[in-house]
GROMACS .gro file of C-alpha atoms in nm:
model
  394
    1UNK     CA    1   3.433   4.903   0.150
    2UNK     CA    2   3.252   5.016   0.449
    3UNK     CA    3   3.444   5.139   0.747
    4UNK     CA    4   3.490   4.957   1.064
    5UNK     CA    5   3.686   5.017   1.393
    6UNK     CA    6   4.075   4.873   1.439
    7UNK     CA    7   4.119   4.579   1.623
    8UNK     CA    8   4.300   4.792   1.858
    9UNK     CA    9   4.002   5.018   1.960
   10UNK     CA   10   3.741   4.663   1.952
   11UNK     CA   11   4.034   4.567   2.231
   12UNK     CA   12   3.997   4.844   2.428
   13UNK     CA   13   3.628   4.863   2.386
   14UNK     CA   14   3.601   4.489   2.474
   15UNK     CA   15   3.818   4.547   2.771
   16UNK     CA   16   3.640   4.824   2.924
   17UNK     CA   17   3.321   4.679   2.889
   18UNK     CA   18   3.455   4.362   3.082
   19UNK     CA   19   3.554   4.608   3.310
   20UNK     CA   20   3.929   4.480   3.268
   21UNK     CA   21   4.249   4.710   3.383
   22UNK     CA   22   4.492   4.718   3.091
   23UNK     CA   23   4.732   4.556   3.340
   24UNK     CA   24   4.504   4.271   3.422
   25UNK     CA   25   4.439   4.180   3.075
   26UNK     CA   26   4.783   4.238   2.947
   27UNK     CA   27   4.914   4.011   3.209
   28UNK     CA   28   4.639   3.739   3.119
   29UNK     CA   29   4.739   3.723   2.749
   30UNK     CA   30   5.145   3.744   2.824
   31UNK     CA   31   5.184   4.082   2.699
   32UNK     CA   32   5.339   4.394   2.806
   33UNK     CA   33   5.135   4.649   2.931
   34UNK     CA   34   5.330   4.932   2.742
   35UNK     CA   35   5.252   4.660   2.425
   36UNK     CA   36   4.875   4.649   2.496
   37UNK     CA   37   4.847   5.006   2.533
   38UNK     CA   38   5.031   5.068   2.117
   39UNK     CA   39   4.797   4.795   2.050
   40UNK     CA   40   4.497   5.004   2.140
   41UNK     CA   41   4.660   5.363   2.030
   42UNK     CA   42   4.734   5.219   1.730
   43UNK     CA   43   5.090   5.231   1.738
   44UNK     CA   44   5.194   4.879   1.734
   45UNK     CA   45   5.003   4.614   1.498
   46UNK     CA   46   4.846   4.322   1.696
   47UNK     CA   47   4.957   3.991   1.555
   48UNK     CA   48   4.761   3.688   1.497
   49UNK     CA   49   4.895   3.516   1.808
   50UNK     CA   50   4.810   3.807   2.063
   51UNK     CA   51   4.469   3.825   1.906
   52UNK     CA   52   4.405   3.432   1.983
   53UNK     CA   53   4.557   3.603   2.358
   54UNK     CA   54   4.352   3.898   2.430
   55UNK     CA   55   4.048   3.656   2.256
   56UNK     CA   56   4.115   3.377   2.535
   57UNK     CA   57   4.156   3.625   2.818
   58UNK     CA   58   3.839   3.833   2.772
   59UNK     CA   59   3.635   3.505   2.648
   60UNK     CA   60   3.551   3.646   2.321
   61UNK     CA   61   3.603   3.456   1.951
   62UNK     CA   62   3.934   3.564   1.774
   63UNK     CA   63   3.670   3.778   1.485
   64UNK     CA   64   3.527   3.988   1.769
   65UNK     CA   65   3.866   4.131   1.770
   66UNK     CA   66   3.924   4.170   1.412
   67UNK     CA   67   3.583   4.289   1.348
   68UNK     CA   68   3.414   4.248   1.018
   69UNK     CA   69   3.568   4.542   0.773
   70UNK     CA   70   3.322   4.522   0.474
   71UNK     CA   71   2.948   4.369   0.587
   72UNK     CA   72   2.620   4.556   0.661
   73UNK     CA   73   2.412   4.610   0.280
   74UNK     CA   74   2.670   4.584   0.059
   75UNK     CA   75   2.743   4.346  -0.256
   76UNK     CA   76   2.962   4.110  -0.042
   77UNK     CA   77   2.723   4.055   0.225
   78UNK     CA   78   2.484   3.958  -0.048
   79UNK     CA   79   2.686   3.701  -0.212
   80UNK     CA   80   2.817   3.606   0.105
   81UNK     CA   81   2.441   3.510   0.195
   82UNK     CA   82   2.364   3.334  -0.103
   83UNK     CA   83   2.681   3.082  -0.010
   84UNK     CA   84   2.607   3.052   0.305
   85UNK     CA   85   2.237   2.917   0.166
   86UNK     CA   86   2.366   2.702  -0.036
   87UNK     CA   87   2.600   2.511   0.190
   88UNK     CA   88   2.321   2.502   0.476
   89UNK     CA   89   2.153   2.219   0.189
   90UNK     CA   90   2.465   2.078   0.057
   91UNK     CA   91   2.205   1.751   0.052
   92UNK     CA   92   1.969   1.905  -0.101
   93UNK     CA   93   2.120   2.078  -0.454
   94UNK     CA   94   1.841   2.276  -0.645
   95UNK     CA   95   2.037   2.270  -0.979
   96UNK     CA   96   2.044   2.047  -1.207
   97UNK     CA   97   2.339   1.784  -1.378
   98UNK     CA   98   2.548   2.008  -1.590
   99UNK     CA   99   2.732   1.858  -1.900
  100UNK     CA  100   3.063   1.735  -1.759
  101UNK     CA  101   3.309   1.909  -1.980
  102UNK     CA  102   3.096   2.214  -1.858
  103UNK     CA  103   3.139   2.106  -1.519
  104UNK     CA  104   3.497   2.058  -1.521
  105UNK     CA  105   3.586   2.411  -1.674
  106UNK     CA  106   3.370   2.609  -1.413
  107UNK     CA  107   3.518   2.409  -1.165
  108UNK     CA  108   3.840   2.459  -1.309
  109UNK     CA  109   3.793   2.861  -1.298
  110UNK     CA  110   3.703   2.875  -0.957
  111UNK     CA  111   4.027   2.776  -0.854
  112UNK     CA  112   4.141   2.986  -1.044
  113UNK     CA  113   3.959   3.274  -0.940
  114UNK     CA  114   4.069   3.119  -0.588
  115UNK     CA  115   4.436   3.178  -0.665
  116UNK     CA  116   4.412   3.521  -0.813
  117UNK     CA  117   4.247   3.633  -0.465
  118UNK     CA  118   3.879   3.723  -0.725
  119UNK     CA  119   3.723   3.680  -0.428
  120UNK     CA  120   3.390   3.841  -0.628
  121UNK     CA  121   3.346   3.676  -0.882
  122UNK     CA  122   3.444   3.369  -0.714
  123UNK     CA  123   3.146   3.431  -0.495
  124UNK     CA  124   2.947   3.492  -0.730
  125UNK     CA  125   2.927   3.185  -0.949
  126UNK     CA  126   3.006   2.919  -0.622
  127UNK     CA  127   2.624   2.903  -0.529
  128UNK     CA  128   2.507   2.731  -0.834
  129UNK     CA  129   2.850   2.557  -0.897
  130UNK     CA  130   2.817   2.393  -0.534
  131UNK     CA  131   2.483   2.259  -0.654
  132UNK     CA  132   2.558   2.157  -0.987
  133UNK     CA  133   2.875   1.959  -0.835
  134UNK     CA  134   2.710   1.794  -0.516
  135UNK     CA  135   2.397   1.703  -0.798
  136UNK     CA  136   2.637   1.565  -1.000
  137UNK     CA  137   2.794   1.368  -0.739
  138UNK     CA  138   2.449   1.244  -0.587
  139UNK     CA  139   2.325   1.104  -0.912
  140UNK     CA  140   2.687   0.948  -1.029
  141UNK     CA  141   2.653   0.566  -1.029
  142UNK     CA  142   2.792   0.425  -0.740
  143UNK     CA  143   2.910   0.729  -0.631
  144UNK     CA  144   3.180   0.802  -0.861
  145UNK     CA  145   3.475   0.927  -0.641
  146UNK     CA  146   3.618   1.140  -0.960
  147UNK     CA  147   3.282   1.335  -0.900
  148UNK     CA  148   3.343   1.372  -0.514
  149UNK     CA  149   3.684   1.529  -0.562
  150UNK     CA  150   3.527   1.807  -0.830
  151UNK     CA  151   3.288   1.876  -0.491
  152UNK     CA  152   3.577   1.896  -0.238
  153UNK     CA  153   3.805   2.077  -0.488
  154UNK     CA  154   3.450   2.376  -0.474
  155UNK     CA  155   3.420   2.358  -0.096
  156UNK     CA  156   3.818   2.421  -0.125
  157UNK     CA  157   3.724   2.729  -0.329
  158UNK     CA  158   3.418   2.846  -0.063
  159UNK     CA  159   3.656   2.796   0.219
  160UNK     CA  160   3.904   3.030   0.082
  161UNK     CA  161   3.663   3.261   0.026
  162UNK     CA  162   3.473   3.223   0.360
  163UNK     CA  163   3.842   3.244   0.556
  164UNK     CA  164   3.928   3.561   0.300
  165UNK     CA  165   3.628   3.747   0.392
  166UNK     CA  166   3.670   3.657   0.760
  167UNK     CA  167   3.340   3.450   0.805
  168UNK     CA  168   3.467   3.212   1.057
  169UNK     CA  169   3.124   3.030   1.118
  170UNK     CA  170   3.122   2.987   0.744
  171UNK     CA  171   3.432   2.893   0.705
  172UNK     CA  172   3.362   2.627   0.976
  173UNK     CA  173   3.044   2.497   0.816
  174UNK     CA  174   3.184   2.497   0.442
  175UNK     CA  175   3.473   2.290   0.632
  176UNK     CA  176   3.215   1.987   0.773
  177UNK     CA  177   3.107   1.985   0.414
  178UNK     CA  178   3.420   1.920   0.263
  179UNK     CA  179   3.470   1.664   0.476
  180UNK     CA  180   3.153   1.484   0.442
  181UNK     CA  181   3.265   1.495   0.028
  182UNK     CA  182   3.622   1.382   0.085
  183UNK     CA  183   3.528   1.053   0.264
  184UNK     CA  184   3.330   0.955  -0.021
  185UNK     CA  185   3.616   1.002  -0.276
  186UNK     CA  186   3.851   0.728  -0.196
  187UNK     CA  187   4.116   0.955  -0.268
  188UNK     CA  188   4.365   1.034   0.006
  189UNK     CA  189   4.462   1.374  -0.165
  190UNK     CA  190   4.128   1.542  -0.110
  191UNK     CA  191   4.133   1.396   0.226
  192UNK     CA  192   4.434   1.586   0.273
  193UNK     CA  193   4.295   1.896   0.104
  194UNK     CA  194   3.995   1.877   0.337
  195UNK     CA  195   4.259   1.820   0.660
  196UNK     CA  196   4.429   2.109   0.557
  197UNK     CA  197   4.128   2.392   0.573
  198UNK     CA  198   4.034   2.216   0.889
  199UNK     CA  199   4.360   2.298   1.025
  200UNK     CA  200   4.272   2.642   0.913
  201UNK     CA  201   4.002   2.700   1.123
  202UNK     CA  202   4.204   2.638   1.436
  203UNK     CA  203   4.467   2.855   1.342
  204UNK     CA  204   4.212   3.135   1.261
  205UNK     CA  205   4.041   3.063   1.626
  206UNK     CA  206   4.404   3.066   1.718
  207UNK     CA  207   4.390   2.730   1.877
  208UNK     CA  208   4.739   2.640   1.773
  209UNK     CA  209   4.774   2.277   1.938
  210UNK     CA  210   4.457   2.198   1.796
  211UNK     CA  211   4.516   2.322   1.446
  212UNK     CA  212   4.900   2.111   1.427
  213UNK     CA  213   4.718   1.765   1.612
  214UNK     CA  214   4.484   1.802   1.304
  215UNK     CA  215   4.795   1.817   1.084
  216UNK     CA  216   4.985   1.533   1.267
  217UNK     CA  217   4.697   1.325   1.226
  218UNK     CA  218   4.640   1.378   0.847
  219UNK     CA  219   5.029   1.323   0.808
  220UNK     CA  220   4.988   0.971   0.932
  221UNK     CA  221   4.662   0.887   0.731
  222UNK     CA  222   4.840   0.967   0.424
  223UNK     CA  223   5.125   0.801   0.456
  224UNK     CA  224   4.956   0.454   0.540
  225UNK     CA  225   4.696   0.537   0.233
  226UNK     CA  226   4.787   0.216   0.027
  227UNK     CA  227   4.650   0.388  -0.315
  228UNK     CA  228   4.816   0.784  -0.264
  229UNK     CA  229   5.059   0.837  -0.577
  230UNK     CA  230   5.407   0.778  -0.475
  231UNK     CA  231   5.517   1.094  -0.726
  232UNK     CA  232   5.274   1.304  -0.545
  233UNK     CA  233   5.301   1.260  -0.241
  234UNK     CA  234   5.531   1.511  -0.189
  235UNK     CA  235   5.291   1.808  -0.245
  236UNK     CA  236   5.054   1.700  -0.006
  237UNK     CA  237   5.283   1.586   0.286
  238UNK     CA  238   5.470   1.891   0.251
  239UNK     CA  239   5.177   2.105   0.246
  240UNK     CA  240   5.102   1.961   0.518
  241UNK     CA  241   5.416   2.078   0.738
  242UNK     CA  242   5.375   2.401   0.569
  243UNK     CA  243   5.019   2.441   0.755
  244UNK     CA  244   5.236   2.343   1.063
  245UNK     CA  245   5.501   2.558   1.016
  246UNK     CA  246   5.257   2.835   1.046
  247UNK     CA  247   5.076   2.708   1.317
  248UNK     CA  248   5.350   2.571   1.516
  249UNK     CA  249   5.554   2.903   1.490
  250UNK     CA  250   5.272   3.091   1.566
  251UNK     CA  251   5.208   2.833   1.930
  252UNK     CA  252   5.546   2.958   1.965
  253UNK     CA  253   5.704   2.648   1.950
  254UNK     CA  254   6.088   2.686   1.746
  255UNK     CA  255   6.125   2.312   1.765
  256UNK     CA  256   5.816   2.195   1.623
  257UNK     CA  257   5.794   2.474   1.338
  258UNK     CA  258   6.165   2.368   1.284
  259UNK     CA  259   6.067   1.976   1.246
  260UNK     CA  260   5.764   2.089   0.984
  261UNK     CA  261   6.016   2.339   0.828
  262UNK     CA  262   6.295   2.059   0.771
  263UNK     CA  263   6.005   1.807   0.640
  264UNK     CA  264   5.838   2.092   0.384
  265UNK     CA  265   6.229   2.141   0.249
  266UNK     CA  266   6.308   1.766   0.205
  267UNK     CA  267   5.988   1.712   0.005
  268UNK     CA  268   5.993   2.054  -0.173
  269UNK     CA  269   6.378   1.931  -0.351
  270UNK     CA  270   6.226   1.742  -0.614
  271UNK     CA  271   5.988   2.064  -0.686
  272UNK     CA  272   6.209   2.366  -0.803
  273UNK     CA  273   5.817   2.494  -0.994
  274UNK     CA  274   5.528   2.540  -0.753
  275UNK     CA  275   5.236   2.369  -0.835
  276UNK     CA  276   4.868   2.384  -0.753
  277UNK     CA  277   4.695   2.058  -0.722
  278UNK     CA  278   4.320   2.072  -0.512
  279UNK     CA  279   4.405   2.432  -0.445
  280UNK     CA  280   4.754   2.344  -0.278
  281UNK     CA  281   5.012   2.499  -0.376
  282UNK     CA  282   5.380   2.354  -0.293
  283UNK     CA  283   5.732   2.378  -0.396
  284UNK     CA  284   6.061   2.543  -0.326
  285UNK     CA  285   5.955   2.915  -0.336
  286UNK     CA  286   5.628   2.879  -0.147
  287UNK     CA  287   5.832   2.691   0.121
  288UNK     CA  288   6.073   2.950   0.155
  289UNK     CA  289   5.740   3.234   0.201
  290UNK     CA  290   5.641   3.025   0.472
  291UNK     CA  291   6.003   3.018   0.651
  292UNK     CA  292   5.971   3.385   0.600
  293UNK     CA  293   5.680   3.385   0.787
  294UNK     CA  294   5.827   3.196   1.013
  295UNK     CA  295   6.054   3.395   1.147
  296UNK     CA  296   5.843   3.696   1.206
  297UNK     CA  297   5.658   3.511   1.369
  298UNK     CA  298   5.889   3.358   1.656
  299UNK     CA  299   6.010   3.739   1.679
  300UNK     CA  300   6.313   3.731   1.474
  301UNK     CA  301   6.205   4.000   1.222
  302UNK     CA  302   6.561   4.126   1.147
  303UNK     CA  303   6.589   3.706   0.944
  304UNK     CA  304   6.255   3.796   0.793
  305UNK     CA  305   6.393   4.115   0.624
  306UNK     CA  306   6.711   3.917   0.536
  307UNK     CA  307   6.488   3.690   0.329
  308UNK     CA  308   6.253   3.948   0.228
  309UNK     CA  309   6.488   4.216   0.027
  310UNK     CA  310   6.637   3.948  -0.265
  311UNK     CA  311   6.295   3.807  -0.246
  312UNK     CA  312   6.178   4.176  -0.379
  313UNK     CA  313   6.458   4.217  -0.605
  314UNK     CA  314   6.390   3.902  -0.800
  315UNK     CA  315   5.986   3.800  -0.725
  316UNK     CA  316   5.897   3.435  -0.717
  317UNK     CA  317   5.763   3.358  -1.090
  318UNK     CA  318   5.578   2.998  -1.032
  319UNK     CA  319   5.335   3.156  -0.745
  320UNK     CA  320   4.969   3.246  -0.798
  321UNK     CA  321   4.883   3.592  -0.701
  322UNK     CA  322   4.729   3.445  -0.361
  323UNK     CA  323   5.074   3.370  -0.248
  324UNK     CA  324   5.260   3.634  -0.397
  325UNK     CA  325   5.016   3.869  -0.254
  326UNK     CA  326   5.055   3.703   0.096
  327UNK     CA  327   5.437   3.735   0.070
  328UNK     CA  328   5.444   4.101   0.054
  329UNK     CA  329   5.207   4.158   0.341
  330UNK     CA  330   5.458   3.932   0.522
  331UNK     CA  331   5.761   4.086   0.383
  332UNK     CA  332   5.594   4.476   0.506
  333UNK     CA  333   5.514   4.333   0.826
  334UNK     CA  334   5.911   4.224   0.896
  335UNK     CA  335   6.008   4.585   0.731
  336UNK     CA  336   5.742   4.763   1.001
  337UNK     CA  337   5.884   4.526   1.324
  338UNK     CA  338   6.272   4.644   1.190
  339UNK     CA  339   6.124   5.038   1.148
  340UNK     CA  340   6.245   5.060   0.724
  341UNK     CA  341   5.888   5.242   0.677
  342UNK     CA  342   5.902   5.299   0.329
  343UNK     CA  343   5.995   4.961   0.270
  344UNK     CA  344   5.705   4.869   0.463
  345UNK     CA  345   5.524   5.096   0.193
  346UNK     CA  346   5.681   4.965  -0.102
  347UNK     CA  347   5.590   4.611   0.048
  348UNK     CA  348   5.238   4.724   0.097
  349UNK     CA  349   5.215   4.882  -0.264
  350UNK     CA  350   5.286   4.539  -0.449
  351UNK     CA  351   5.036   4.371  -0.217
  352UNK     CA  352   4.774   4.568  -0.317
  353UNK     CA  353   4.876   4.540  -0.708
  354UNK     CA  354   4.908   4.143  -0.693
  355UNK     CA  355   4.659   4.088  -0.455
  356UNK     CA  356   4.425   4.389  -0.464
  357UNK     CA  357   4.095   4.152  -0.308
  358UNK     CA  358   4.291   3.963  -0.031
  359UNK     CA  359   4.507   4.305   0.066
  360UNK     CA  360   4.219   4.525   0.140
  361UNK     CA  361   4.066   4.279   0.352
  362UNK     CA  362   4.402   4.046   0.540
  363UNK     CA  363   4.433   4.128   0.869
  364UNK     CA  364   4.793   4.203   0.921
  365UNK     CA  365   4.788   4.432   0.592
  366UNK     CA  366   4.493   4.657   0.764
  367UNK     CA  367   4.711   4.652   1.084
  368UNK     CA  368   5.020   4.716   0.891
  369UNK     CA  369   4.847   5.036   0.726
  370UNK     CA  370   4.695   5.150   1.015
  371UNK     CA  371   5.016   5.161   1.229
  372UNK     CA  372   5.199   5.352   0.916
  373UNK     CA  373   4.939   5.575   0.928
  374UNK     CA  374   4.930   5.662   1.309
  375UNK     CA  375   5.296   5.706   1.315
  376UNK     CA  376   5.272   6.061   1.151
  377UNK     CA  377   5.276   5.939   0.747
  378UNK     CA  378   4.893   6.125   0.683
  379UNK     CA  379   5.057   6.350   0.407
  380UNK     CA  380   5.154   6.032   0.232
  381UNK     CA  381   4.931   6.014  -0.076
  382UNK     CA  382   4.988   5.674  -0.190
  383UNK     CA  383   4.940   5.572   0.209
  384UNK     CA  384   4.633   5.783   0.254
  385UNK     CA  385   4.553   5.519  -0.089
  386UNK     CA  386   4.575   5.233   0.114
  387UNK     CA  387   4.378   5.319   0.445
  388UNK     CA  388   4.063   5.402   0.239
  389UNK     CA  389   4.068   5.089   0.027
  390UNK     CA  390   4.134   4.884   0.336
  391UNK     CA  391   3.822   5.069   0.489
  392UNK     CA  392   3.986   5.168   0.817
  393UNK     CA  393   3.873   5.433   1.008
  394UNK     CA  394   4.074   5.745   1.013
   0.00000   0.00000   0.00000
């Protein structure tokens, strides 16, 4: 992991070059000026939604802000390359027609690589499994849509990656392509699947509106599919709101993140056990991570940490490591907002041992760090741990 400047000092470096008074700027993203100044001392964590802010004011993309914590000549850079090649031909497959039972179990574990946040070895074997899959798909007869959903379900697996790693313009590109394979499935779920990452995109640009009309509209293709499966609907409408939830709490908008929130519930009752189905994961205890995030999100951290200490006593045991690992960094960024610092710690801690690929790398868990480690914890061993594995410079 190589080190790269906090979003905090990019801000300040992006401001001054714009030649941009803290008050000016603060006042153009709807901050504080006492806020914006933590924010560039390092003293306050900058959130996703104050990022898409200080992005819009100073006419830069949100990753100019967040920087990119782990490229140059490295092994992810590499791999990240090689993907990047091999959706630029996603006509134009080099590899050859696997045997399908072959085909199904590497497809099989890169999903699951997805969900245990291997973001490595997922990278790793994607190139040649994109080909192999879109070859496959290109020579079935007639285009058989069961070999159309195998490609969407990889491009699902890429996207992950791509977002992970924060390769936006990747992430963007490996989005079209899914796309382009979902409409030739016939099958409503990977359409959904496909709406969902390209939801994703606009809530990493932090173009909230855009990100929930993307939502509303795959909500309503769904529903008027004539062939979706009745018992499965379910997961992919409330997946669905959960994507809105995020975004909508995130545009700031209680009602509308309350509307997704009360959907996601009333399709997640007949769920108790998450499942995972075109790397979608739904159900009672994922819906309740995303109320958690909710909440911190609309500024109500105090409900966050409510959620968050039962939620630590007794762990969610039907979520993949992806989502687990997310609901810690969530869980120490409420702890952080409500000042229980060695909560935030603990929080932290079982991030990194669920999650140990997606933690170094997430956003809010470098911020999180960093702000720990400004405010005066540097003889903290298992702290001092955490800042060099999430490559921050100190």
């Amino acid at each position: 992991m190589e080190s790269a400047p906090a979003p905090g000092e990019n801000i300040a470096v992006l401001r001054k070059a714009r030649g941009l008074a803290q008050a000016k700027l603060a006042r153009a993203a709807g901050i504080s000026v006492s806020y914006l100044s933590k924010i560039e001392v390092g003293t306050r964590p900058v959130t996703p939604p104050v990022v898409a802010a200080l992005a819009k004011a100073m006419r830069v993309p949100t990753q100019r802000i967040y920087g990119q914590p782990f490229l140059g000549p490295s092994e992810q850079a590499d791999l990240l390359n090689d993907l990047r090649s091999a959706v630029r031909r996603y006509t134009l497959p080099r590899e050859d027609v696997p045997a399908p039972e072959q085909l199904a179990a590497d497809v099989a574990r890169a999903m699951q690589l997805r969900a245990e946040t291997n973001y490595l070895e997922l990278l790793g074997m994607l190139p040649k499994l994109l080909g192999q899959a879109t070859a496959t798909a290109l020579s079935a007869a007639s285009g058989e849509a069961g070999a159309w959903t195998q490609v969407v379900d990889v491009y699902g697996c890429a996207y992950a990656a791509a977002h992970r790693l924060a390769q936006p313009d990747l992430a963007d590109m490996i989005v079209s392509r899914q796309t382009w394979a979902a409409r030739q499935t016939w099958n409503p779920e990977a359409e959904v699947a496909a709406a969902w990452n390209e939801a994703g995109t606009y809530q990493s640009a932090g173009q909230y509106e855009d990100g929930l009309a993307i939502v509303e509209r795959a909500v309503i293709q769904y529903e008027r599919a004539s062939d979706r499966t009745p018992a499965r609907s379910s997961v992919y409408l409330g997946s669905l709101h959960l994507r809105g939830v995020v975004l909508a709490s995130r545009e700031k908008d209680e009602q509308a993140t309350a509307a997704h929130l009360r959907k996601a519930k009333l399709h997640a009752e007949g769920i108790p056990h998450d499942v995972l189905r075109h790397n979608l994961t739904f159900g009672q205890e994922n819906t309740a991570l995303y109320e958690l995030a909710a909440h911190i999100e609309l500024g109500k951290p105090n409900k966050a940490a409510e959620m968050a200490d039962p939620l630590l006593k007794r762990p969610p045991t039907t979520l993949t490591p992806n989502r687990l690992g997310r609901m810690y960094i969530d869980m120490a960024r409420a702890r952080l907002d409500t000042r229980n610092y060695s909560g935030t710690e603990e929080a932290l801690e079982r991030a990194f041992r669920i999650a140990p690929q997606m933690t170094e790398v997430h956003p809010m868990a470098r911020e999180v760090v960093r702000v720990l480690f400004v405010l005066h914890q540097r003889a903290r061993p298992k702290l001092m741990e955490m800042a060099k594995r999430t490559g921050l410079t100190l």
